[in-house]
Amino acid sequence: MDDHNLYGALRGGFPHDLDRLAIETDTGLAYSWRDIDRASAMLANLLVSLDLAPGSRVAVHTEKSVEALLLYLATLRAGFVYLPLNAAYRRAELEYFVDDAEPAVLVCAPRDFGWVAKLAFQRGVKNVFTLGEARDGSLLERAAQMPDRFEAVPRASSDLAAILYTSGTTGRSKGAMLSHGNLLSNARTLKSYWDWRSDDVLIHALPIFHVHGLFVAAHGALLNGSPMLWLAKFDPRAVLERLPRATVFMGVPTLYVRLLQEPGLTREACSRMRLFVSGSAPLLIETFRAWQERTGHTILERYGMSETVMLTSNPCRDQDDPQRIGRVGGTVGRPLPGVQLRVRDGERDLAPGEIGDVQVKGPNVFAGYWRMPQKTAEEFTADGWFKTGDVGRFDEHGYLTIVGRSKDLIITGGYNVYPAEVEGFLNEQPGVEESAVIAVPHADFGEAVVAVVIERRGAKLDEAALIASLKQHIAGFKVPKRVIVASELPRNAMGKVQKAALREQHRALFA
Ligand code: AMP
């Protein structure tokens, strides 16, 4: 069997001189490439010493730490399946994931050991370790006794590497099964499309239980042998301090909004930077423009999901973007090399400008949902394309714009309303900071369009005036029946607005 172990490929990207800096943490620790290789070997030896069955899941419910990343690499090396879980999950959530994934190993924060160990042992998980933010806990104690060399276990490209549970804003969270081949193909594509260079330095400020921080950001730096300036948590000042030493930053839109609130964000502070990447949620055009104005840099927006890793990206090299569309904003770019994307209405491929369902095919597309063959079958078309659940349109240059999730589509009096379009107009109204448009049950219309808006600081919004103003810009059926002023929008850890929560909150508005 040809070896496709992802760790082997990442290891091949490490620099020649293994004593160079690989990761510098916000607590002042420095890890060399040799440290990464040795520590992940010790952890891999520990996993193998546990006599786990092939394909065993290693579930990790800890705060972000370099050691958690090393455990991920160790799991790849040893040929097991990594399962990262947001440390914010509490008992009921963890019970669901443990029941569903049946991990053989569960690693938790030392402070959670009492309740997590009980829950795990009740469910037959034999190995429970702890890993704290200060490199404390039983996992590292046990690994310290292990040899620091490990030959990566050969893997086929289709062998499972990780399971990522989707954020699950509606219904049960599903485990997306990603293979060594899925992850490696995407990492290689991004390395060349984003033009990773030998002198690149990444600021790593994202969580590592999600595709963005664990795969896009960490794989990028590891495969390119580039150092990471590692922040356990996002802190705008800490990012600013590191900008002069860095060249690449990746964030969700909220991180860009928070950085823009810092007076220290200037052209000068960003003068060494090469690439600012945004994704995981829609980037407001206002943020995109404000960033260009303040820093002179264009945020590169890309689009992806747990099931497919990255799908599209704006180009970062001028030669890839002769029309300079990436500099104007409002799109998530073109399908990445090797990724096929189509916009469909039922059985029909749509022309540029027409809005429909975004579907994908490619080496990056996952193998299916963990133990949900029925659900998996439903999410693929008969001819093998994965239905992303996103709705979008291509422009005539092949750039995609995401209009929303198909679940968020509003059908009011028989007309389709795409929330993103209405939000775009609302956000341009004076005094509106941002908005979320949702469907609320309505006796006459079936669903009524409702907007929840956040006021700009110092502004006073008037519902009737906003509605009157919108009527001048868009068709009457798209204009919200009600505009509710709120102090904040509910978001998940990746900055995505939780529309299901908003719909639930305002369900009885017209009852
Ligand atoms: P997740 O699996 O948690 O990464 O969520 C994936 C979903 O996030 C996608 O299906 C999109 O709905 C959304 N998403 C990711 N990137 C973008 C983007 N650049 N613009 C708009 N939505 C995005």
mmCIF file of N, CA, C and O and ligand atoms in Angstrom, residues 165-167 210-212 278-283 301-307 310 332 388-390 402 404-405 492 494 496, ligand 1:
data_model
loop_
_atom_site.group_PDB
_atom_site.id
_atom_site.type_symbol
_atom_site.label_atom_id
_atom_site.label_comp_id
_atom_site.label_asym_id
_atom_site.label_seq_id
_atom_site.Cartn_x
_atom_site.Cartn_y
_atom_site.Cartn_z
ATOM 1 N N TYR A 165 -17.571 17.219 14.212
ATOM 2 C CA TYR A 165 -19.028 17.357 14.365
ATOM 3 C C TYR A 165 -19.440 18.738 13.874
ATOM 4 O O TYR A 165 -18.829 19.742 14.236
ATOM 5 N N THR A 166 -20.460 18.763 13.032
ATOM 6 C CA THR A 166 -20.933 20.038 12.486
ATOM 7 C C THR A 166 -21.563 20.843 13.614
ATOM 8 O O THR A 166 -22.057 20.261 14.587
ATOM 9 N N SER A 167 -21.551 22.157 13.445
ATOM 10 C CA SER A 167 -21.965 23.010 14.561
ATOM 11 C C SER A 167 -23.424 22.755 14.962
ATOM 12 O O SER A 167 -23.819 23.074 16.071
ATOM 13 N N HIS A 210 -12.024 23.158 15.177
ATOM 14 C CA HIS A 210 -12.802 23.474 13.990
ATOM 15 C C HIS A 210 -11.901 23.443 12.762
ATOM 16 O O HIS A 210 -10.688 23.610 12.858
ATOM 17 N N VAL A 211 -12.514 23.258 11.602
ATOM 18 C CA VAL A 211 -11.783 23.134 10.337
ATOM 19 C C VAL A 211 -10.845 24.320 10.068
ATOM 20 O O VAL A 211 -9.733 24.157 9.565
ATOM 21 N N HIS A 212 -11.263 25.511 10.472
ATOM 22 C CA HIS A 212 -10.495 26.706 10.137
ATOM 23 C C HIS A 212 -9.126 26.724 10.848
ATOM 24 O O HIS A 212 -8.084 26.860 10.221
ATOM 25 N N SER A 278 -10.154 35.467 5.552
ATOM 26 C CA SER A 278 -11.376 35.414 6.354
ATOM 27 C C SER A 278 -12.290 34.314 5.836
ATOM 28 O O SER A 278 -12.369 34.072 4.636
ATOM 29 N N GLY A 279 -13.008 33.678 6.767
ATOM 30 C CA GLY A 279 -13.975 32.663 6.379
ATOM 31 C C GLY A 279 -14.712 32.120 7.579
ATOM 32 O O GLY A 279 -14.530 32.612 8.692
ATOM 33 N N SER A 280 -15.542 31.128 7.342
ATOM 34 C CA SER A 280 -16.407 30.454 8.327
ATOM 35 C C SER A 280 -17.755 31.136 8.494
ATOM 36 O O SER A 280 -18.685 30.538 9.016
ATOM 37 N N ALA A 281 -17.846 32.392 8.107
ATOM 38 C CA ALA A 281 -19.106 33.130 8.188
ATOM 39 C C ALA A 281 -18.981 34.291 7.200
ATOM 40 O O ALA A 281 -17.868 34.633 6.788
ATOM 41 N N PRO A 282 -20.116 34.890 6.816
ATOM 42 C CA PRO A 282 -20.037 35.961 5.811
ATOM 43 C C PRO A 282 -19.306 37.198 6.333
ATOM 44 O O PRO A 282 -19.528 37.629 7.463
ATOM 45 N N LEU A 283 -18.435 37.727 5.490
ATOM 46 C CA LEU A 283 -17.706 38.955 5.831
ATOM 47 C C LEU A 283 -18.530 40.129 5.301
ATOM 48 O O LEU A 283 -18.820 40.186 4.103
ATOM 49 N N GLU A 301 -11.231 36.512 1.095
ATOM 50 C CA GLU A 301 -12.320 35.699 1.635
ATOM 51 C C GLU A 301 -12.362 34.351 0.942
ATOM 52 O O GLU A 301 -12.236 34.257 -0.269
ATOM 53 N N ARG A 302 -12.510 33.322 1.765
ATOM 54 C CA ARG A 302 -12.620 31.966 1.232
ATOM 55 C C ARG A 302 -13.833 31.304 1.870
ATOM 56 O O ARG A 302 -14.354 31.782 2.891
ATOM 57 N N TYR A 303 -14.274 30.206 1.269
ATOM 58 C CA TYR A 303 -15.493 29.539 1.715
ATOM 59 C C TYR A 303 -15.248 28.039 1.825
ATOM 60 O O TYR A 303 -14.622 27.450 0.954
ATOM 61 N N GLY A 304 -15.700 27.473 2.926
ATOM 62 C CA GLY A 304 -15.531 26.039 3.108
ATOM 63 C C GLY A 304 -16.464 25.544 4.184
ATOM 64 O O GLY A 304 -17.282 26.292 4.709
ATOM 65 N N MET A 305 -16.349 24.280 4.504
ATOM 66 C CA MET A 305 -17.183 23.709 5.557
ATOM 67 C C MET A 305 -16.548 22.439 6.086
ATOM 68 O O MET A 305 -15.651 21.875 5.458
ATOM 69 N N SER A 306 -17.036 21.981 7.255
ATOM 70 C CA SER A 306 -16.446 20.789 7.885
ATOM 71 C C SER A 306 -16.437 19.611 6.919
ATOM 72 O O SER A 306 -15.486 18.830 6.887
ATOM 73 N N GLU A 307 -17.481 19.454 6.134
ATOM 74 C CA GLU A 307 -17.623 18.276 5.277
ATOM 75 C C GLU A 307 -16.689 18.286 4.073
ATOM 76 O O GLU A 307 -16.490 17.259 3.431
ATOM 77 N N MET A 310 -11.829 23.341 2.347
ATOM 78 C CA MET A 310 -12.059 24.578 1.589
ATOM 79 C C MET A 310 -12.552 24.293 0.176
ATOM 80 O O MET A 310 -12.084 23.381 -0.494
ATOM 81 N N VAL A 332 -16.820 34.980 -2.497
ATOM 82 C CA VAL A 332 -15.923 34.064 -1.796
ATOM 83 C C VAL A 332 -14.911 33.460 -2.770
ATOM 84 O O VAL A 332 -14.203 32.516 -2.447
ATOM 85 N N THR A 388 -24.153 21.242 -0.448
ATOM 86 C CA THR A 388 -23.561 21.988 0.672
ATOM 87 C C THR A 388 -24.617 22.560 1.607
ATOM 88 O O THR A 388 -24.311 22.876 2.754
ATOM 89 N N GLY A 389 -25.836 22.761 1.101
ATOM 90 C CA GLY A 389 -26.847 23.427 1.924
ATOM 91 C C GLY A 389 -26.734 24.938 1.827
ATOM 92 O O GLY A 389 -27.525 25.671 2.415
ATOM 93 N N ASP A 390 -25.736 25.406 1.069
ATOM 94 C CA ASP A 390 -25.608 26.850 0.860
ATOM 95 C C ASP A 390 -26.268 27.227 -0.456
ATOM 96 O O ASP A 390 -26.336 26.425 -1.389
ATOM 97 N N ILE A 402 -22.102 33.791 -1.803
ATOM 98 C CA ILE A 402 -23.016 32.991 -0.977
ATOM 99 C C ILE A 402 -24.164 33.895 -0.541
ATOM 100 O O ILE A 402 -23.942 34.986 -0.010
ATOM 101 N N GLY A 404 -26.859 32.595 1.322
ATOM 102 C CA GLY A 404 -27.352 32.153 2.625
ATOM 103 C C GLY A 404 -27.411 30.634 2.673
ATOM 104 O O GLY A 404 -26.978 29.952 1.750
ATOM 105 N N ARG A 405 -27.926 30.115 3.776
ATOM 106 C CA ARG A 405 -28.142 28.674 3.908
ATOM 107 C C ARG A 405 -29.527 28.369 3.343
ATOM 108 O O ARG A 405 -30.459 29.165 3.534
ATOM 109 N N ASN A 492 -22.219 31.528 17.395
ATOM 110 C CA ASN A 492 -21.480 30.389 17.933
ATOM 111 C C ASN A 492 -19.998 30.744 17.990
ATOM 112 O O ASN A 492 -19.613 31.876 17.683
ATOM 113 N N MET A 494 -17.568 30.182 16.183
ATOM 114 C CA MET A 494 -16.900 30.593 14.959
ATOM 115 C C MET A 494 -17.483 31.885 14.413
ATOM 116 O O MET A 494 -17.207 32.276 13.286
ATOM 117 N N LYS A 496 -20.597 32.572 13.725
ATOM 118 C CA LYS A 496 -21.784 32.451 12.872
ATOM 119 C C LYS A 496 -23.021 32.875 13.650
ATOM 120 O O LYS A 496 -23.216 32.431 14.777
HETATM 121 P P1 AMP B 1 -18.622 24.834 9.358
HETATM 122 O O1 AMP B 1 -18.825 23.434 8.912
HETATM 123 O O2 AMP B 1 -18.882 25.062 10.805
HETATM 124 O O3 AMP B 1 -17.295 25.355 8.935
HETATM 125 O O4 AMP B 1 -19.710 25.721 8.612
HETATM 126 C C1 AMP B 1 -19.731 25.780 7.206
HETATM 127 C C2 AMP B 1 -20.673 26.833 6.732
HETATM 128 O O5 AMP B 1 -20.189 28.139 7.070
HETATM 129 C C3 AMP B 1 -20.823 26.873 5.229
HETATM 130 O O6 AMP B 1 -21.689 25.877 4.753
HETATM 131 C C4 AMP B 1 -21.326 28.272 5.006
HETATM 132 O O7 AMP B 1 -22.716 28.353 5.257
HETATM 133 C C5 AMP B 1 -20.603 29.060 6.083
HETATM 134 N N1 AMP B 1 -19.427 29.761 5.539
HETATM 135 C C6 AMP B 1 -18.137 29.382 5.560
HETATM 136 N N2 AMP B 1 -17.358 30.295 4.958
HETATM 137 C C7 AMP B 1 -18.179 31.283 4.540
HETATM 138 C C8 AMP B 1 -17.989 32.514 3.843
HETATM 139 N N3 AMP B 1 -16.789 32.935 3.478
HETATM 140 N N4 AMP B 1 -19.090 33.267 3.578
HETATM 141 C C9 AMP B 1 -20.317 32.857 3.938
HETATM 142 N N5 AMP B 1 -20.557 31.723 4.607
HETATM 143 C C10 AMP B 1 -19.497 30.939 4.906
#
